Amino acid sequence: MEERLESSMNQEYQTLIAWRKAHILLNRWQTVLVATQESV
């Protein structure tokens, strides 16, 4: 029972990290887009 709970929490943790990475990438991409629009 405890093992299943731990693996489920680990999966949530992995998802959280994936979301955070995606969010950082999205922010960076948005910054690049804004910079490109301003330079044109």
mmCIF file of C-alpha atoms in Angstrom:
data_model
loop_
_atom_site.group_PDB
_atom_site.id
_atom_site.type_symbol
_atom_site.label_atom_id
_atom_site.label_comp_id
_atom_site.label_asym_id
_atom_site.label_seq_id
_atom_site.Cartn_x
_atom_site.Cartn_y
_atom_site.Cartn_z
ATOM 1 C CA MET A 1 0.000 0.000 0.000
ATOM 2 C CA GLU A 2 2.727 2.469 0.986
ATOM 3 C CA GLU A 3 4.742 1.569 -2.096
ATOM 4 C CA ARG A 4 1.855 2.434 -4.412
ATOM 5 C CA LEU A 5 1.366 5.776 -2.662
ATOM 6 C CA GLU A 6 5.069 6.572 -3.025
ATOM 7 C CA SER A 7 5.120 5.803 -6.766
ATOM 8 C CA SER A 8 1.982 7.893 -7.238
ATOM 9 C CA MET A 9 3.599 10.820 -5.436
ATOM 10 C CA ASN A 10 6.749 10.356 -7.501
ATOM 11 C CA GLN A 11 4.666 10.516 -10.674
ATOM 12 C CA GLU A 12 3.016 13.735 -9.476
ATOM 13 C CA TYR A 13 6.455 15.161 -8.740
ATOM 14 C CA GLN A 14 7.697 14.260 -12.226
ATOM 15 C CA THR A 15 4.606 15.883 -13.763
ATOM 16 C CA LEU A 16 5.184 19.009 -11.700
ATOM 17 C CA ILE A 17 8.784 19.255 -12.908
ATOM 18 C CA ALA A 18 7.690 18.699 -16.511
ATOM 19 C CA TRP A 19 5.073 21.463 -16.183
ATOM 20 C CA ARG A 20 7.618 23.846 -14.668
ATOM 21 C CA LYS A 21 10.115 23.155 -17.466
ATOM 22 C CA ALA A 22 7.439 23.683 -20.099
ATOM 23 C CA HIS A 23 6.387 26.927 -18.415
ATOM 24 C CA ILE A 24 9.972 28.229 -18.394
ATOM 25 C CA LEU A 25 10.386 27.311 -22.061
ATOM 26 C CA LEU A 26 7.098 29.011 -22.906
ATOM 27 C CA ASN A 27 8.163 32.182 -21.100
ATOM 28 C CA ARG A 28 11.503 32.188 -22.916
ATOM 29 C CA TRP A 29 9.784 31.657 -26.263
ATOM 30 C CA GLN A 30 7.371 34.509 -25.522
ATOM 31 C CA THR A 31 10.297 36.810 -24.676
ATOM 32 C CA VAL A 32 11.995 35.898 -27.954
ATOM 33 C CA LEU A 33 8.782 36.573 -29.871
ATOM 34 C CA VAL A 34 8.331 39.979 -28.241
ATOM 35 C CA ALA A 35 11.971 40.866 -28.920
ATOM 36 C CA THR A 36 11.621 39.869 -32.583
ATOM 37 C CA GLN A 37 8.451 41.907 -33.014
ATOM 38 C CA GLU A 38 10.112 44.958 -31.463
ATOM 39 C CA SER A 39 13.195 44.741 -33.671
ATOM 40 C CA VAL A 40 11.145 44.557 -36.891
#
